[in-house]
N, CA and C atoms as an extended XYZ file, in Angstrom:
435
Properties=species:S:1:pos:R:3:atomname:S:1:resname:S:1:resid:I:1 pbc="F F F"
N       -20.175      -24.126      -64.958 N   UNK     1
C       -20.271      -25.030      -63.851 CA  UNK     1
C       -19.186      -26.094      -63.927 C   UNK     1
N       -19.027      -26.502      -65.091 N   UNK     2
C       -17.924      -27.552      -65.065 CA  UNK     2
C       -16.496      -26.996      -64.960 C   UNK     2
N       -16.313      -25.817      -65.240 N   UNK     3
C       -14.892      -24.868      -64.997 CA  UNK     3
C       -14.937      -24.624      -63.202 C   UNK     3
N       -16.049      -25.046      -62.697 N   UNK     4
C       -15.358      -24.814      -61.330 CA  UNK     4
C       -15.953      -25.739      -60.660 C   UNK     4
N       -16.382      -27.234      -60.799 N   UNK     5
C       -15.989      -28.367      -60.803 CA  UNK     5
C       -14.522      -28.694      -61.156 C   UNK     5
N       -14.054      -28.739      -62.339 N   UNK     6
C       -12.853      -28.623      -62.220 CA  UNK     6
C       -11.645      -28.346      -61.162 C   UNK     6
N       -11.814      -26.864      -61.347 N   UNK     7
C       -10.863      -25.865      -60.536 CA  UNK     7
C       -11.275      -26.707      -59.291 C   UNK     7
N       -12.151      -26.796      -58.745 N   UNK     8
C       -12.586      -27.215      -56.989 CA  UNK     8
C       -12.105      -28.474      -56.704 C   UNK     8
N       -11.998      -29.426      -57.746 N   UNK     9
C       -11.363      -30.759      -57.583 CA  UNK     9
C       -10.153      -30.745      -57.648 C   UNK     9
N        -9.082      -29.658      -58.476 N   UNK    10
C        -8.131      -29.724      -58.523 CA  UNK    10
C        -7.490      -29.047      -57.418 C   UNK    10
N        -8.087      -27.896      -56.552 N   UNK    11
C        -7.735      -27.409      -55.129 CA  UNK    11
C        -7.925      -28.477      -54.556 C   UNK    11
N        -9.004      -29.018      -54.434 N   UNK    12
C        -9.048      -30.526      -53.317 CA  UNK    12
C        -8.020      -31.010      -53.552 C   UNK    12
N        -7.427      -31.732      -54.631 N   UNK    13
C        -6.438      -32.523      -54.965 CA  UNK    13
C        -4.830      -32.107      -54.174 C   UNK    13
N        -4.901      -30.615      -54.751 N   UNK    14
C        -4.316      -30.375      -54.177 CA  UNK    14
C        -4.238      -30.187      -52.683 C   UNK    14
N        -4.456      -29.544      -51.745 N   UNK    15
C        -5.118      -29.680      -50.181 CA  UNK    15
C        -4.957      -31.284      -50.147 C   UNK    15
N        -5.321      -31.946      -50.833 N   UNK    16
C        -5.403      -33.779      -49.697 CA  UNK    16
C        -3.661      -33.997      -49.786 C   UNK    16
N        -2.971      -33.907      -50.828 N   UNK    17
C        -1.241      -33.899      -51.223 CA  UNK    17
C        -0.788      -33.158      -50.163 C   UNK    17
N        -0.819      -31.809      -49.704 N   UNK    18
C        -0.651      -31.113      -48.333 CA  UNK    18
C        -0.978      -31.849      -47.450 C   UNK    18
N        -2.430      -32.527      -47.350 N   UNK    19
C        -2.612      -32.967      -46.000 CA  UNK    19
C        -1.594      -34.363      -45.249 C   UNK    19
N        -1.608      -35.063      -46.732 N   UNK    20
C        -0.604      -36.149      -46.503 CA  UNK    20
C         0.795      -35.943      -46.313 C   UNK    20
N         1.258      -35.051      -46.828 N   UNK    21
C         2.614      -34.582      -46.574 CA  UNK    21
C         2.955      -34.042      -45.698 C   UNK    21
N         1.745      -33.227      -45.121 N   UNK    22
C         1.737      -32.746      -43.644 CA  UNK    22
C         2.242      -33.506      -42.577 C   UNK    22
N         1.477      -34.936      -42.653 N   UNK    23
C         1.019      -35.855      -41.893 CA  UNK    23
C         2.792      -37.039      -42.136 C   UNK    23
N         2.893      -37.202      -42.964 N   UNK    24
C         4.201      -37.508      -43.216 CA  UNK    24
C         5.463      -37.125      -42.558 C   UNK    24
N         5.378      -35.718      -42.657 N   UNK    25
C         6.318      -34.983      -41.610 CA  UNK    25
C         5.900      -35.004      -39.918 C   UNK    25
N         4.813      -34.861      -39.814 N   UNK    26
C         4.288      -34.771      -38.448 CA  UNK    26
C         4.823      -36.370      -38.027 C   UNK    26
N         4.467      -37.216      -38.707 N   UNK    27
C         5.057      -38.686      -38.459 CA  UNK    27
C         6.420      -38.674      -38.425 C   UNK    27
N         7.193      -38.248      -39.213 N   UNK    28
C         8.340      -38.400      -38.755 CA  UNK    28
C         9.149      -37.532      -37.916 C   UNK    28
N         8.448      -36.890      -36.908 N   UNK    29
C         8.836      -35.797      -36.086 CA  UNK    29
C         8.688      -36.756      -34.950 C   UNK    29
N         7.931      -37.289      -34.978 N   UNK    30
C         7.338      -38.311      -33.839 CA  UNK    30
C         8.853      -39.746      -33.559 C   UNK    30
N         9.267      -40.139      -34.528 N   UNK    31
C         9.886      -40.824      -34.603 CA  UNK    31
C        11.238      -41.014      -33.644 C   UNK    31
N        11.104      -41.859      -32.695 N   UNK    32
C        12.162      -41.944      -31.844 CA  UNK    32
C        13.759      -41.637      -32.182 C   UNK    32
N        14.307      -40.082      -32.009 N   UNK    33
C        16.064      -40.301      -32.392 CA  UNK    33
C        16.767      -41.134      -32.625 C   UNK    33
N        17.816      -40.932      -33.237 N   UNK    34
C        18.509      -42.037      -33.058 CA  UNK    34
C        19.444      -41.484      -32.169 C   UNK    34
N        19.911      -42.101      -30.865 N   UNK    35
C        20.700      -41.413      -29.678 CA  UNK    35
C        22.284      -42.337      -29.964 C   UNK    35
N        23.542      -41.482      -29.297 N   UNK    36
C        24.402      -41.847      -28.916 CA  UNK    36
C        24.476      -42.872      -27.977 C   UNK    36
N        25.847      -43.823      -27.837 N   UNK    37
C        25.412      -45.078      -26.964 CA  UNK    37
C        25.988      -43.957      -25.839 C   UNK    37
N        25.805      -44.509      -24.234 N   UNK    38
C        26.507      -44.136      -23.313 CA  UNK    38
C        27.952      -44.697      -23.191 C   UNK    38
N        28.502      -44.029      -21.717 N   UNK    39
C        29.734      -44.741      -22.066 CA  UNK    39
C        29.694      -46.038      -21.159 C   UNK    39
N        28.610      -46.671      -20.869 N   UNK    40
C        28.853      -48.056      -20.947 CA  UNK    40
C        28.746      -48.485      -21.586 C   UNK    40
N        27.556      -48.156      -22.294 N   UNK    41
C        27.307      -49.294      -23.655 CA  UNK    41
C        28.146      -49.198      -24.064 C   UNK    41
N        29.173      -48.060      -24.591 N   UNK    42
C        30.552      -48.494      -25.499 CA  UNK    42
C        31.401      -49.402      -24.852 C   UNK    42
N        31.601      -49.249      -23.592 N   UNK    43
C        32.319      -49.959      -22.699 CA  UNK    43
C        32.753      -51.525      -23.093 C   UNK    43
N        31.223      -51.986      -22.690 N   UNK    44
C        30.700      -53.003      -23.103 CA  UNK    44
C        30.809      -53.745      -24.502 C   UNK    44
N        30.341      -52.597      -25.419 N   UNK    45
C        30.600      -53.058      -26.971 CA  UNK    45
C        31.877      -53.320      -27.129 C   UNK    45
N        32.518      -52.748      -26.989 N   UNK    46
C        34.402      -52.847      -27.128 CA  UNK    46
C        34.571      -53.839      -26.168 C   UNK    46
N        34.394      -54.731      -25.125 N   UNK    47
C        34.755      -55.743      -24.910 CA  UNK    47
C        34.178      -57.191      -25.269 C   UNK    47
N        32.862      -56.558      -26.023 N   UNK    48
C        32.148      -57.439      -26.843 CA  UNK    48
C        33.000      -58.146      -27.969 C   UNK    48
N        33.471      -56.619      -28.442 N   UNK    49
C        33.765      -56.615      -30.042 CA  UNK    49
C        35.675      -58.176      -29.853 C   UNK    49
N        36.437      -57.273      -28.546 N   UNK    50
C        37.557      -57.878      -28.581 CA  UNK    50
C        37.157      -59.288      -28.195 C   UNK    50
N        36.281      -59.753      -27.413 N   UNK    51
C        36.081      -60.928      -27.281 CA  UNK    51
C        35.868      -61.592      -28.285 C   UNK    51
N        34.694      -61.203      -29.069 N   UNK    52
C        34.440      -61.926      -30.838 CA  UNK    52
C        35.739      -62.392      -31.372 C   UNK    52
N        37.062      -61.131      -31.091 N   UNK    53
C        37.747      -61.342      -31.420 CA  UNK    53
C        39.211      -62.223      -31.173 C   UNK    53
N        38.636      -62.638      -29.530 N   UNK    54
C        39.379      -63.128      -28.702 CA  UNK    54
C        40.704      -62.713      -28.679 C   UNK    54
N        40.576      -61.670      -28.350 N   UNK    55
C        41.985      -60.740      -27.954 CA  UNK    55
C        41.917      -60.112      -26.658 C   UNK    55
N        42.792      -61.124      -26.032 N   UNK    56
C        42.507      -60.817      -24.307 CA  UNK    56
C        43.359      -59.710      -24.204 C   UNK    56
N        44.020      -58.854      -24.636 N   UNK    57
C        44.463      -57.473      -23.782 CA  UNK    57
C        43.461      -56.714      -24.033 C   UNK    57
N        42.619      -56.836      -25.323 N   UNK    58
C        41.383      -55.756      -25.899 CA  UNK    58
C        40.466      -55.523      -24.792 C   UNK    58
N        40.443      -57.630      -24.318 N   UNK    59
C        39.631      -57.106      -24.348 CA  UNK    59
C        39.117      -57.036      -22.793 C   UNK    59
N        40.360      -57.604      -21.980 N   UNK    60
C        40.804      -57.083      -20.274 CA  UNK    60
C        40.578      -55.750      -20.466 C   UNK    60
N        41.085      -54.693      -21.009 N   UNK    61
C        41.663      -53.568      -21.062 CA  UNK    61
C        40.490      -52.650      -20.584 C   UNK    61
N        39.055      -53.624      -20.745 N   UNK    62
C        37.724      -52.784      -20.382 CA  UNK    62
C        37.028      -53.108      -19.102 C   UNK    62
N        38.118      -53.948      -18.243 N   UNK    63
C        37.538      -54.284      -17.101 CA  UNK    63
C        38.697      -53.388      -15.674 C   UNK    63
N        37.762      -53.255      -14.917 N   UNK    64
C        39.156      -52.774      -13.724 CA  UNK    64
C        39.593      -53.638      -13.101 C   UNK    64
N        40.218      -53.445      -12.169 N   UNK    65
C        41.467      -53.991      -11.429 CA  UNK    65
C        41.227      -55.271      -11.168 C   UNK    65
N        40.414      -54.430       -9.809 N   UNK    66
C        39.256      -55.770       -9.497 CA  UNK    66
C        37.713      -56.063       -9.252 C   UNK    66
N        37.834      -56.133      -10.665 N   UNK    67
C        36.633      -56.731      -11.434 CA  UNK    67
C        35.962      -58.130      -10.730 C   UNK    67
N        34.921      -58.570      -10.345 N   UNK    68
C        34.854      -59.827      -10.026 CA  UNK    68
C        33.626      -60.191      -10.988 C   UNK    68
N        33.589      -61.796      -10.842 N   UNK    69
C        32.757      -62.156      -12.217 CA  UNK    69
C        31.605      -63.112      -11.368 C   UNK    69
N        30.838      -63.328      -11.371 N   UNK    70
C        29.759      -64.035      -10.623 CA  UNK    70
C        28.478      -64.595      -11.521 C   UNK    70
N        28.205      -65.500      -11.235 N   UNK    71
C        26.874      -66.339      -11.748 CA  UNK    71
C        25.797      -65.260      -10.941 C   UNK    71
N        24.934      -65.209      -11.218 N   UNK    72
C        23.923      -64.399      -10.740 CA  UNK    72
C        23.034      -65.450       -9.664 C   UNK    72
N        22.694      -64.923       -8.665 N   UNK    73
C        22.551      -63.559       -8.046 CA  UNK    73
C        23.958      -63.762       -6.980 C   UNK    73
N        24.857      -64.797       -6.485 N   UNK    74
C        25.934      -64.269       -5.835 CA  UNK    74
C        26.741      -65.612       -5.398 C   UNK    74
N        26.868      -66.351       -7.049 N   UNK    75
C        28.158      -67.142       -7.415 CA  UNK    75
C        29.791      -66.543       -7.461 C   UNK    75
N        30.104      -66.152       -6.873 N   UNK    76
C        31.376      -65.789       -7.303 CA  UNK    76
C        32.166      -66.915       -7.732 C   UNK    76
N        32.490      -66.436       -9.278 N   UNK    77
C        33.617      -66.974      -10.083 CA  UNK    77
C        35.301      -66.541       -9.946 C   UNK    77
N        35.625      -65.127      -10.086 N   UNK    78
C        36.426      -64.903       -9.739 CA  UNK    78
C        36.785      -63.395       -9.235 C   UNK    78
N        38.032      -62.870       -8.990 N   UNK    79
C        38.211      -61.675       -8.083 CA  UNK    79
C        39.246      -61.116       -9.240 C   UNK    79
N        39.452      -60.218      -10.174 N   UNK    80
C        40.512      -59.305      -10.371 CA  UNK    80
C        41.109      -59.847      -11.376 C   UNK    80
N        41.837      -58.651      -11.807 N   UNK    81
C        42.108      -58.873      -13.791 CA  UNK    81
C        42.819      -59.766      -13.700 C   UNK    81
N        44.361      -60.715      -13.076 N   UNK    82
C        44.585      -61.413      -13.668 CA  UNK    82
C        43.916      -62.744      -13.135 C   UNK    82
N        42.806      -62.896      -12.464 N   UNK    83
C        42.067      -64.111      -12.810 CA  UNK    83
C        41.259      -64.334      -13.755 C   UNK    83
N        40.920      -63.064      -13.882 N   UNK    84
C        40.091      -62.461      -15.949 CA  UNK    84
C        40.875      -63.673      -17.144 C   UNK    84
N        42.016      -62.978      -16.642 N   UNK    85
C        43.375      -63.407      -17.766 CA  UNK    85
C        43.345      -64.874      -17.636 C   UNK    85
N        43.690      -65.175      -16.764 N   UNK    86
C        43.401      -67.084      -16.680 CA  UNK    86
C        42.105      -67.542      -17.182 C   UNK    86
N        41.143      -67.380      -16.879 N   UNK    87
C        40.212      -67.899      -17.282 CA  UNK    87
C        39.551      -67.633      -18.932 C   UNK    87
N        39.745      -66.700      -19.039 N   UNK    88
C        39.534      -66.019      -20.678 CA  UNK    88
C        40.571      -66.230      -21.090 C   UNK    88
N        42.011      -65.857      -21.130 N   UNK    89
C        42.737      -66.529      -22.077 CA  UNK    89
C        42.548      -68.090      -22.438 C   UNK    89
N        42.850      -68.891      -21.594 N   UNK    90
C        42.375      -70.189      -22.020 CA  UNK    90
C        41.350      -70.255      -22.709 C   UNK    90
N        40.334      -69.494      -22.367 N   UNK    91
C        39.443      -70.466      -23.195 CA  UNK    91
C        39.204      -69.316      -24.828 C   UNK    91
N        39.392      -68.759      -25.126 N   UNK    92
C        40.067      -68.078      -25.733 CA  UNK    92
C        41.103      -68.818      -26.850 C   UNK    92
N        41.869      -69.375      -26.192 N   UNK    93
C        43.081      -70.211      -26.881 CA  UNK    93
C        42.400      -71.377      -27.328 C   UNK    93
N        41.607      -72.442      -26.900 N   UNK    94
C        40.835      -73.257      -27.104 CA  UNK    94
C        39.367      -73.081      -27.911 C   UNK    94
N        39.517      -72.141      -27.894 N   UNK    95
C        37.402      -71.912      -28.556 CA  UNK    95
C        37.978      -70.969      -30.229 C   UNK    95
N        38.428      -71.688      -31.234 N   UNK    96
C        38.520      -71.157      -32.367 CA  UNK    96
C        37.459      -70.354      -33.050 C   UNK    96
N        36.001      -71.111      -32.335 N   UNK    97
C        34.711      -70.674      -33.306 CA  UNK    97
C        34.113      -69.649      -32.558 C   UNK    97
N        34.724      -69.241      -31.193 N   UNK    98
C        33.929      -68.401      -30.595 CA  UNK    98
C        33.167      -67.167      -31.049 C   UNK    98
N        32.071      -67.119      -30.618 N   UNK    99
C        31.430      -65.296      -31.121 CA  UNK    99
C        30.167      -65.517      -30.638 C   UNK    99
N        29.835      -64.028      -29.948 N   UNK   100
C        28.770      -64.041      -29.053 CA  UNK   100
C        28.415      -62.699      -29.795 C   UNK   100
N        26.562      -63.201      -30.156 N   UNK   101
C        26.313      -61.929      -30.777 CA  UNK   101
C        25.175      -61.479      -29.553 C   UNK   101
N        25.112      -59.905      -29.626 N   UNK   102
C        24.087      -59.444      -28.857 CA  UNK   102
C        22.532      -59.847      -29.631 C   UNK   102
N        21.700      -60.119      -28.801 N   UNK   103
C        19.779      -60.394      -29.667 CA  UNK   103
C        18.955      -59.580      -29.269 C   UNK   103
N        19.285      -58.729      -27.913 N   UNK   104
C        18.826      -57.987      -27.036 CA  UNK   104
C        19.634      -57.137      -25.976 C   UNK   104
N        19.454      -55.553      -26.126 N   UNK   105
C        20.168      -55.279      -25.012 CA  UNK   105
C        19.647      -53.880      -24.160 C   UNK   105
N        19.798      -54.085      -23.308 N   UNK   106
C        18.924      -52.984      -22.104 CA  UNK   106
C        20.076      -52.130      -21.458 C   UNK   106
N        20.293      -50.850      -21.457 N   UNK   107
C        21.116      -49.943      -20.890 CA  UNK   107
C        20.111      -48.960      -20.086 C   UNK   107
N        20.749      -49.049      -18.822 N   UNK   108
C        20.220      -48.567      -17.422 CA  UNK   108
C        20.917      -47.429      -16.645 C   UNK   108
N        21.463      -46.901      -17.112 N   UNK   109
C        22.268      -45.968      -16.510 CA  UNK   109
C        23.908      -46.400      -16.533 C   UNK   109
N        24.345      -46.969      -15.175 N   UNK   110
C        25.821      -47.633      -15.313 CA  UNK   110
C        25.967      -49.023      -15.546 C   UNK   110
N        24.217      -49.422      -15.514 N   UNK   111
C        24.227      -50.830      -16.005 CA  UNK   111
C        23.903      -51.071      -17.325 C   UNK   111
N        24.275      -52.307      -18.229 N   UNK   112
C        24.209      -52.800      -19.495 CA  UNK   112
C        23.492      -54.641      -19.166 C   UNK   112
N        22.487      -54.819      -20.011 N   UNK   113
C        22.343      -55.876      -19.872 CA  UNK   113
C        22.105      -56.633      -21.294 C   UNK   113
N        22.938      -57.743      -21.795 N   UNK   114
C        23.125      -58.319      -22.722 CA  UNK   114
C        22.492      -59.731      -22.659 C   UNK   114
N        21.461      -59.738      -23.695 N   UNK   115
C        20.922      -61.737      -24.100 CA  UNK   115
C        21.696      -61.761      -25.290 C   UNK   115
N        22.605      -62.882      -25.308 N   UNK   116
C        23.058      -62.861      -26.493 CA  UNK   116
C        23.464      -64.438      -26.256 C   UNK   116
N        23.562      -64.826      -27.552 N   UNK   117
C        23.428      -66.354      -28.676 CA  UNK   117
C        24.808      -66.257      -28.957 C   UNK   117
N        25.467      -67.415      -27.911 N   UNK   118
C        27.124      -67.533      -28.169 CA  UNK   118
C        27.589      -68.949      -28.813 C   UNK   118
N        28.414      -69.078      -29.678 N   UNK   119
C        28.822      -70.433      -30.561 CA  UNK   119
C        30.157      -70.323      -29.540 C   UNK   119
N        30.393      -72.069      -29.026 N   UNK   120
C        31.384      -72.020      -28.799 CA  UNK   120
C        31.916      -73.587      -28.527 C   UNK   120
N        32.771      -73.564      -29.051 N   UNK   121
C        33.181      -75.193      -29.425 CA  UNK   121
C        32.140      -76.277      -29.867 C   UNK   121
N        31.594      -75.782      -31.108 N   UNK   122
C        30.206      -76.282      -31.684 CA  UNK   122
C        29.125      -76.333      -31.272 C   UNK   122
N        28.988      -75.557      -30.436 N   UNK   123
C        27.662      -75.582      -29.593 CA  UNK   123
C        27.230      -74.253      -29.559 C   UNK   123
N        25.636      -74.180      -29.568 N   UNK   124
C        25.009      -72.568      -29.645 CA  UNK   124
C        24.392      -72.967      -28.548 C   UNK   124
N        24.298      -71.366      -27.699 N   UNK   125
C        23.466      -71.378      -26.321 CA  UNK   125
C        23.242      -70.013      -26.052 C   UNK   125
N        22.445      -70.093      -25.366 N   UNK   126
C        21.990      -68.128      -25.378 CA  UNK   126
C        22.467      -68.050      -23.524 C   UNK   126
N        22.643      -66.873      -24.004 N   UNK   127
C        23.201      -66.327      -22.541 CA  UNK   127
C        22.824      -64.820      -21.739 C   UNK   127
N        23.018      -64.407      -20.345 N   UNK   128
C        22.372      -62.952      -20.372 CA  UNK   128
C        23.727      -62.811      -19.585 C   UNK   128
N        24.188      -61.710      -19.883 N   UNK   129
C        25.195      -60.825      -18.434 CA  UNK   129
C        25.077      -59.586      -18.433 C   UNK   129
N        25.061      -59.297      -16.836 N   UNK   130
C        24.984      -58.171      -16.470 CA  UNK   130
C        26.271      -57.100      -16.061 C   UNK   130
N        26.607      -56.205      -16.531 N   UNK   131
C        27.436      -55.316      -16.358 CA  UNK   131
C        27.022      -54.529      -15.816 C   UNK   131
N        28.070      -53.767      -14.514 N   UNK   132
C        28.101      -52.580      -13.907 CA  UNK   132
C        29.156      -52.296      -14.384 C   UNK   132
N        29.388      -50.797      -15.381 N   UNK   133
C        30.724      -49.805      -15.463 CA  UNK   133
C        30.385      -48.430      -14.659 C   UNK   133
N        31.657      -48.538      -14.137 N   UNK   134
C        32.108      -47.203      -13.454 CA  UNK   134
C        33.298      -47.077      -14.077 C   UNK   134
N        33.658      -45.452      -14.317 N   UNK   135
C        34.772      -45.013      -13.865 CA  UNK   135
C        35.518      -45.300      -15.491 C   UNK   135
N        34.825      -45.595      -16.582 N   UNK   136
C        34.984      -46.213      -17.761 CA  UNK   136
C        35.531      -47.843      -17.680 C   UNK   136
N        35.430      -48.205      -16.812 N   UNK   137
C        35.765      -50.026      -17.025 CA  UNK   137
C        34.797      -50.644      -15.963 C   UNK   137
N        34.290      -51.755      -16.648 N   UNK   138
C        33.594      -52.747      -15.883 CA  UNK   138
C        33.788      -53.268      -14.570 C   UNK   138
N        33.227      -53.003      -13.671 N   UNK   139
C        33.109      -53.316      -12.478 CA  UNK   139
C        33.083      -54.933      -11.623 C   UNK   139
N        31.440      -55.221      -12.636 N   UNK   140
C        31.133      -56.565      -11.654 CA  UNK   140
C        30.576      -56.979      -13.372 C   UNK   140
N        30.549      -58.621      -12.985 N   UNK   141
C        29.738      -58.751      -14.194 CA  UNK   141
C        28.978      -60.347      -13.649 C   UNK   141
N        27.700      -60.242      -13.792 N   UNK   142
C        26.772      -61.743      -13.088 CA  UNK   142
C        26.696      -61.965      -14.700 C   UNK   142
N        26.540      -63.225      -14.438 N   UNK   143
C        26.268      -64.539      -15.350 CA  UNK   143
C        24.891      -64.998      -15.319 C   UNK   143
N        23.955      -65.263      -16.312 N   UNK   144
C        22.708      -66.092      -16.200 CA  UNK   144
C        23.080      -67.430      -17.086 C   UNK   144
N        22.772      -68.223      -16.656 N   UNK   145
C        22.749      -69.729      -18.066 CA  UNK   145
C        21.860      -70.457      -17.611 C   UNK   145
């Protein structure tokens, strides 16, 4: 009787190690992919990245022609890359500490939407913008503050 007490506890033992390992895998089957960005989000990231870096050809180079820039819902700031260039280079040239990190970001198809916590001339402030890319370069972009 105790030889198969034994044996029966040690099949159990074994069987519950299966069941958990089962269950382990079944869990991580479940587990959301990890997916490729689209090509806005890269879009976007790469003019993220050149801005951090404040390198205005980087980081023009991801917007089209004419791009216009607007406060949300229908401030217009400006019309077309080289008003991009005026306004971002300067400040650019002036903002040594700049860098805007993403905290949150939502991709919608051709839209990208960024909350992100920007330092800039000693000051931290969170910010949201919205991107439309087409065509691989940024289209429109609204402003929240």
């Amino acid at each position: 009787m105790r030889r198969f007490f034994w044996g029966f506890l040690g099949f159990g033992a074994v069987m519950i190690m299966a069941i958990i390992m089962a269950s382990g895998i079944s869990r991580a089957s479940r587990d959301v992919p990890t997916r490729e960005p689209s090509e806005a989000e890269r879009i976007v990231q790469q003019q993220l990245d050149a801005y951090n870096r404040r390198d205005i050809d980087g980081f023009l180079e991801t917007y089209a022609e004419e791009v216009t820039l607007s406060n949300f819902p229908d401030g217009l700031l400006s019309t077309g890359i080289d008003a991009m260039r005026t306004r971002y280079g300067a400040f650019f040239d002036r903002t040594p500490d700049l860098h805007a990190e993403v905290t949150q970001r939502i991709v919608q198809g051709d839209y990208v939407i960024d909350h992100e916590q920007v330092t800039a001339q000693g000051r931290e402030f969170g910010a949201v913008a919205i991107y439309l890319v087409k065509n691989g370069k940024i289209q429109n972009v609204w402003l929240l503050r």
